[in-house]
Amino acid sequence: EVWATPQDFYDKLHAEFNFTLDPCTNGENAKCPTYFTAEDDGLAQDWAPHTVFMNPPYGRKINDWLEKAYQESLKGATVVALIPARTETRYWHDYCMQADEIRLVKGRLKFGGAKHNAPSPSAVIVFRNNQRKTPKLEAM
């Protein structure tokens, strides 16, 4: 199923980052004028030098999306990812801990089309273009 990012939550991040690319959308829920759908295969596209907002599929492929976000940041993209805050997972330790910022979202988000709040807490992971340091951890 497709769960759209809550618009007010996106708007606050967009005001800070001024996003130019949404690499994983169905086309109807695109948050940016430039976007990739499943048919475009965002994982196969170049993201740099865009400022990217990414709400990736939350299934098994989330690892691939976070690896792509990290790799594209090394090529000059800034990538902001909204993901589940699953700190016990391999993807968290392999990629999120390489990020420049980890923002833990207070409470549970209610994604577009959902009847209830998300089943797990969320985090915003920020990979800044070509900047690598110990991640800054904060609550949102």
PDB file of C-alpha atoms in Angstrom:
ATOM      1  CA  GLU A   1       0.000   0.000   0.000  1.00  0.00           C
ATOM      2  CA  VAL A   2       1.016   3.604  -0.568  1.00  0.00           C
ATOM      3  CA  TRP A   3       1.008   5.923   2.432  1.00  0.00           C
ATOM      4  CA  ALA A   4       1.525   9.581   1.600  1.00  0.00           C
ATOM      5  CA  THR A   5       3.657  11.774   3.827  1.00  0.00           C
ATOM      6  CA  PRO A   6       1.523  14.062   6.024  1.00  0.00           C
ATOM      7  CA  GLN A   7       1.478  17.381   4.157  1.00  0.00           C
ATOM      8  CA  ASP A   8       2.063  19.624   7.195  1.00  0.00           C
ATOM      9  CA  PHE A   9       5.050  17.500   8.232  1.00  0.00           C
ATOM     10  CA  TYR A  10       6.481  17.695   4.709  1.00  0.00           C
ATOM     11  CA  ASP A  11       5.841  21.454   4.498  1.00  0.00           C
ATOM     12  CA  LYS A  12       8.006  22.109   7.588  1.00  0.00           C
ATOM     13  CA  LEU A  13      10.886  20.100   6.146  1.00  0.00           C
ATOM     14  CA  HIS A  14      10.452  21.687   2.702  1.00  0.00           C
ATOM     15  CA  ALA A  15      10.642  25.171   4.265  1.00  0.00           C
ATOM     16  CA  GLU A  16      14.014  24.194   5.742  1.00  0.00           C
ATOM     17  CA  PHE A  17      15.522  22.244   2.804  1.00  0.00           C
ATOM     18  CA  ASN A  18      13.694  23.450  -0.364  1.00  0.00           C
ATOM     19  CA  PHE A  19      13.358  19.995  -1.953  1.00  0.00           C
ATOM     20  CA  THR A  20      13.732  19.539  -5.705  1.00  0.00           C
ATOM     21  CA  LEU A  21      13.375  15.742  -6.169  1.00  0.00           C
ATOM     22  CA  ASP A  22      11.066  12.982  -4.901  1.00  0.00           C
ATOM     23  CA  PRO A  23      12.681   9.706  -6.054  1.00  0.00           C
ATOM     24  CA  CYS A  24      10.023   7.235  -4.898  1.00  0.00           C
ATOM     25  CA  THR A  25       6.461   8.215  -5.678  1.00  0.00           C
ATOM     26  CA  ASN A  26       3.510   6.749  -7.522  1.00  0.00           C
ATOM     27  CA  GLY A  27       3.209  10.031  -9.442  1.00  0.00           C
ATOM     28  CA  GLU A  28      -0.038  11.042  -7.761  1.00  0.00           C
ATOM     29  CA  ASN A  29       1.557  11.691  -4.371  1.00  0.00           C
ATOM     30  CA  ALA A  30       4.753  13.364  -5.643  1.00  0.00           C
ATOM     31  CA  LYS A  31       6.010  16.068  -3.322  1.00  0.00           C
ATOM     32  CA  CYS A  32       8.347  17.748  -5.833  1.00  0.00           C
ATOM     33  CA  PRO A  33       8.073  18.900  -9.452  1.00  0.00           C
ATOM     34  CA  THR A  34      10.858  16.446 -10.353  1.00  0.00           C
ATOM     35  CA  TYR A  35      10.080  12.879  -9.321  1.00  0.00           C
ATOM     36  CA  PHE A  36      10.602   9.223 -10.170  1.00  0.00           C
ATOM     37  CA  THR A  37       7.915   6.548 -10.161  1.00  0.00           C
ATOM     38  CA  ALA A  38       8.418   2.778  -9.935  1.00  0.00           C
ATOM     39  CA  GLU A  39       8.507   2.717 -13.747  1.00  0.00           C
ATOM     40  CA  ASP A  40      11.395   5.230 -13.684  1.00  0.00           C
ATOM     41  CA  ASP A  41      13.204   3.134 -11.026  1.00  0.00           C
ATOM     42  CA  GLY A  42      14.527   5.846  -8.730  1.00  0.00           C
ATOM     43  CA  LEU A  43      17.239   3.486  -7.526  1.00  0.00           C
ATOM     44  CA  ALA A  44      18.737   3.479 -11.033  1.00  0.00           C
ATOM     45  CA  GLN A  45      18.619   7.277 -11.498  1.00  0.00           C
ATOM     46  CA  ASP A  46      21.108   9.982 -10.542  1.00  0.00           C
ATOM     47  CA  TRP A  47      19.894  12.199  -7.712  1.00  0.00           C
ATOM     48  CA  ALA A  48      22.758  14.685  -7.480  1.00  0.00           C
ATOM     49  CA  PRO A  49      22.816  17.661  -7.372  1.00  0.00           C
ATOM     50  CA  HIS A  50      19.188  17.676  -6.146  1.00  0.00           C
ATOM     51  CA  THR A  51      17.906  18.261  -2.650  1.00  0.00           C
ATOM     52  CA  VAL A  52      15.877  15.102  -2.187  1.00  0.00           C
ATOM     53  CA  PHE A  53      12.863  14.255  -0.053  1.00  0.00           C
ATOM     54  CA  MET A  54      12.469  10.500   0.270  1.00  0.00           C
ATOM     55  CA  ASN A  55       9.664   8.561   1.928  1.00  0.00           C
ATOM     56  CA  PRO A  56      10.771   5.131   0.676  1.00  0.00           C
ATOM     57  CA  PRO A  57       8.799   1.906   0.603  1.00  0.00           C
ATOM     58  CA  TYR A  58       8.962   0.524   4.141  1.00  0.00           C
ATOM     59  CA  GLY A  59       9.360  -3.138   3.155  1.00  0.00           C
ATOM     60  CA  ARG A  60      12.489  -5.155   2.569  1.00  0.00           C
ATOM     61  CA  LYS A  61      13.798  -2.733  -0.063  1.00  0.00           C
ATOM     62  CA  ILE A  62      14.203   0.113   2.459  1.00  0.00           C
ATOM     63  CA  ASN A  63      17.845  -0.951   2.825  1.00  0.00           C
ATOM     64  CA  ASP A  64      18.382  -0.337  -0.915  1.00  0.00           C
ATOM     65  CA  TRP A  65      16.829   3.136  -0.703  1.00  0.00           C
ATOM     66  CA  LEU A  66      18.975   4.139   2.276  1.00  0.00           C
ATOM     67  CA  GLU A  67      22.114   2.820   0.610  1.00  0.00           C
ATOM     68  CA  LYS A  68      21.184   4.883  -2.480  1.00  0.00           C
ATOM     69  CA  ALA A  69      20.585   7.980  -0.315  1.00  0.00           C
ATOM     70  CA  TYR A  70      23.992   7.606   1.298  1.00  0.00           C
ATOM     71  CA  GLN A  71      25.748   6.991  -2.042  1.00  0.00           C
ATOM     72  CA  GLU A  72      24.020   9.937  -3.744  1.00  0.00           C
ATOM     73  CA  SER A  73      25.019  12.244  -0.865  1.00  0.00           C
ATOM     74  CA  LEU A  74      28.636  11.365  -1.631  1.00  0.00           C
ATOM     75  CA  LYS A  75      27.984  12.486  -5.234  1.00  0.00           C
ATOM     76  CA  GLY A  76      26.573  15.874  -4.182  1.00  0.00           C
ATOM     77  CA  ALA A  77      22.889  15.313  -3.333  1.00  0.00           C
ATOM     78  CA  THR A  78      21.352  16.280  -0.009  1.00  0.00           C
ATOM     79  CA  VAL A  79      18.872  13.559   0.946  1.00  0.00           C
ATOM     80  CA  VAL A  80      16.239  13.805   3.682  1.00  0.00           C
ATOM     81  CA  ALA A  81      14.565  10.464   4.387  1.00  0.00           C
ATOM     82  CA  LEU A  82      11.413   9.821   6.424  1.00  0.00           C
ATOM     83  CA  ILE A  83      11.688   6.246   7.685  1.00  0.00           C
ATOM     84  CA  PRO A  84      10.627   4.026  10.589  1.00  0.00           C
ATOM     85  CA  ALA A  85      12.872   4.519  13.623  1.00  0.00           C
ATOM     86  CA  ARG A  86      13.935   0.893  13.800  1.00  0.00           C
ATOM     87  CA  THR A  87      17.264   1.212  15.529  1.00  0.00           C
ATOM     88  CA  GLU A  88      17.772  -2.555  15.767  1.00  0.00           C
ATOM     89  CA  THR A  89      17.914  -3.086  12.010  1.00  0.00           C
ATOM     90  CA  ARG A  90      20.920  -3.571   9.780  1.00  0.00           C
ATOM     91  CA  TYR A  91      19.909  -0.620   7.573  1.00  0.00           C
ATOM     92  CA  TRP A  92      19.882   1.660  10.612  1.00  0.00           C
ATOM     93  CA  HIS A  93      23.415   0.731  11.584  1.00  0.00           C
ATOM     94  CA  ASP A  94      24.783   0.478   8.031  1.00  0.00           C
ATOM     95  CA  TYR A  95      23.347   3.751   6.691  1.00  0.00           C
ATOM     96  CA  CYS A  96      21.457   5.869   9.209  1.00  0.00           C
ATOM     97  CA  MET A  97      24.448   5.949  11.530  1.00  0.00           C
ATOM     98  CA  GLN A  98      26.459   7.390   8.607  1.00  0.00           C
ATOM     99  CA  ALA A  99      24.023  10.309   8.300  1.00  0.00           C
ATOM    100  CA  ASP A 100      24.736  13.889   9.275  1.00  0.00           C
ATOM    101  CA  GLU A 101      21.556  14.207  11.332  1.00  0.00           C
ATOM    102  CA  ILE A 102      19.043  11.841  12.875  1.00  0.00           C
ATOM    103  CA  ARG A 103      15.819  13.511  13.984  1.00  0.00           C
ATOM    104  CA  LEU A 104      13.476  11.384  16.071  1.00  0.00           C
ATOM    105  CA  VAL A 105       9.822  12.281  15.549  1.00  0.00           C
ATOM    106  CA  LYS A 106       7.758  12.737  18.706  1.00  0.00           C
ATOM    107  CA  GLY A 107       4.611  10.622  18.704  1.00  0.00           C
ATOM    108  CA  ARG A 108       3.373   8.636  15.716  1.00  0.00           C
ATOM    109  CA  LEU A 109       2.679  10.193  12.320  1.00  0.00           C
ATOM    110  CA  LYS A 110      -0.631   9.663  10.550  1.00  0.00           C
ATOM    111  CA  PHE A 111       0.144   9.039   6.901  1.00  0.00           C
ATOM    112  CA  GLY A 112      -2.256  10.074   4.146  1.00  0.00           C
ATOM    113  CA  GLY A 113      -4.923   7.450   3.543  1.00  0.00           C
ATOM    114  CA  ALA A 114      -4.352   5.735   6.888  1.00  0.00           C
ATOM    115  CA  LYS A 115      -7.133   5.325   9.425  1.00  0.00           C
ATOM    116  CA  HIS A 116      -4.703   5.131  12.336  1.00  0.00           C
ATOM    117  CA  ASN A 117      -1.316   6.492  13.326  1.00  0.00           C
ATOM    118  CA  ALA A 118       1.771   4.645  12.106  1.00  0.00           C
ATOM    119  CA  PRO A 119       2.525   1.361  13.907  1.00  0.00           C
ATOM    120  CA  SER A 120       6.084   2.450  14.681  1.00  0.00           C
ATOM    121  CA  PRO A 121       7.891   5.682  15.509  1.00  0.00           C
ATOM    122  CA  SER A 122       9.478   7.660  12.674  1.00  0.00           C
ATOM    123  CA  ALA A 123      12.822   9.302  12.104  1.00  0.00           C
ATOM    124  CA  VAL A 124      14.096  11.886   9.650  1.00  0.00           C
ATOM    125  CA  ILE A 125      17.559  10.991   8.397  1.00  0.00           C
ATOM    126  CA  VAL A 126      19.609  13.762   6.752  1.00  0.00           C
ATOM    127  CA  PHE A 127      22.519  12.987   4.439  1.00  0.00           C
ATOM    128  CA  ARG A 128      24.145  16.301   3.544  1.00  0.00           C
ATOM    129  CA  ASN A 129      26.108  16.481   0.317  1.00  0.00           C
ATOM    130  CA  ASN A 130      29.669  15.253   0.847  1.00  0.00           C
ATOM    131  CA  GLN A 131      29.700  16.022   4.577  1.00  0.00           C
ATOM    132  CA  ARG A 132      30.496  13.111   6.873  1.00  0.00           C
ATOM    133  CA  LYS A 133      30.614  13.437  10.621  1.00  0.00           C
ATOM    134  CA  THR A 134      29.150  11.873  13.734  1.00  0.00           C
ATOM    135  CA  PRO A 135      25.385  12.180  13.394  1.00  0.00           C
ATOM    136  CA  LYS A 136      23.578  14.845  15.358  1.00  0.00           C
ATOM    137  CA  LEU A 137      20.640  13.289  17.222  1.00  0.00           C
ATOM    138  CA  GLU A 138      17.633  15.427  18.117  1.00  0.00           C
ATOM    139  CA  ALA A 139      13.920  15.134  18.840  1.00  0.00           C
ATOM    140  CA  MET A 140      11.310  16.746  16.597  1.00  0.00           C
TER     141      MET A 140
END
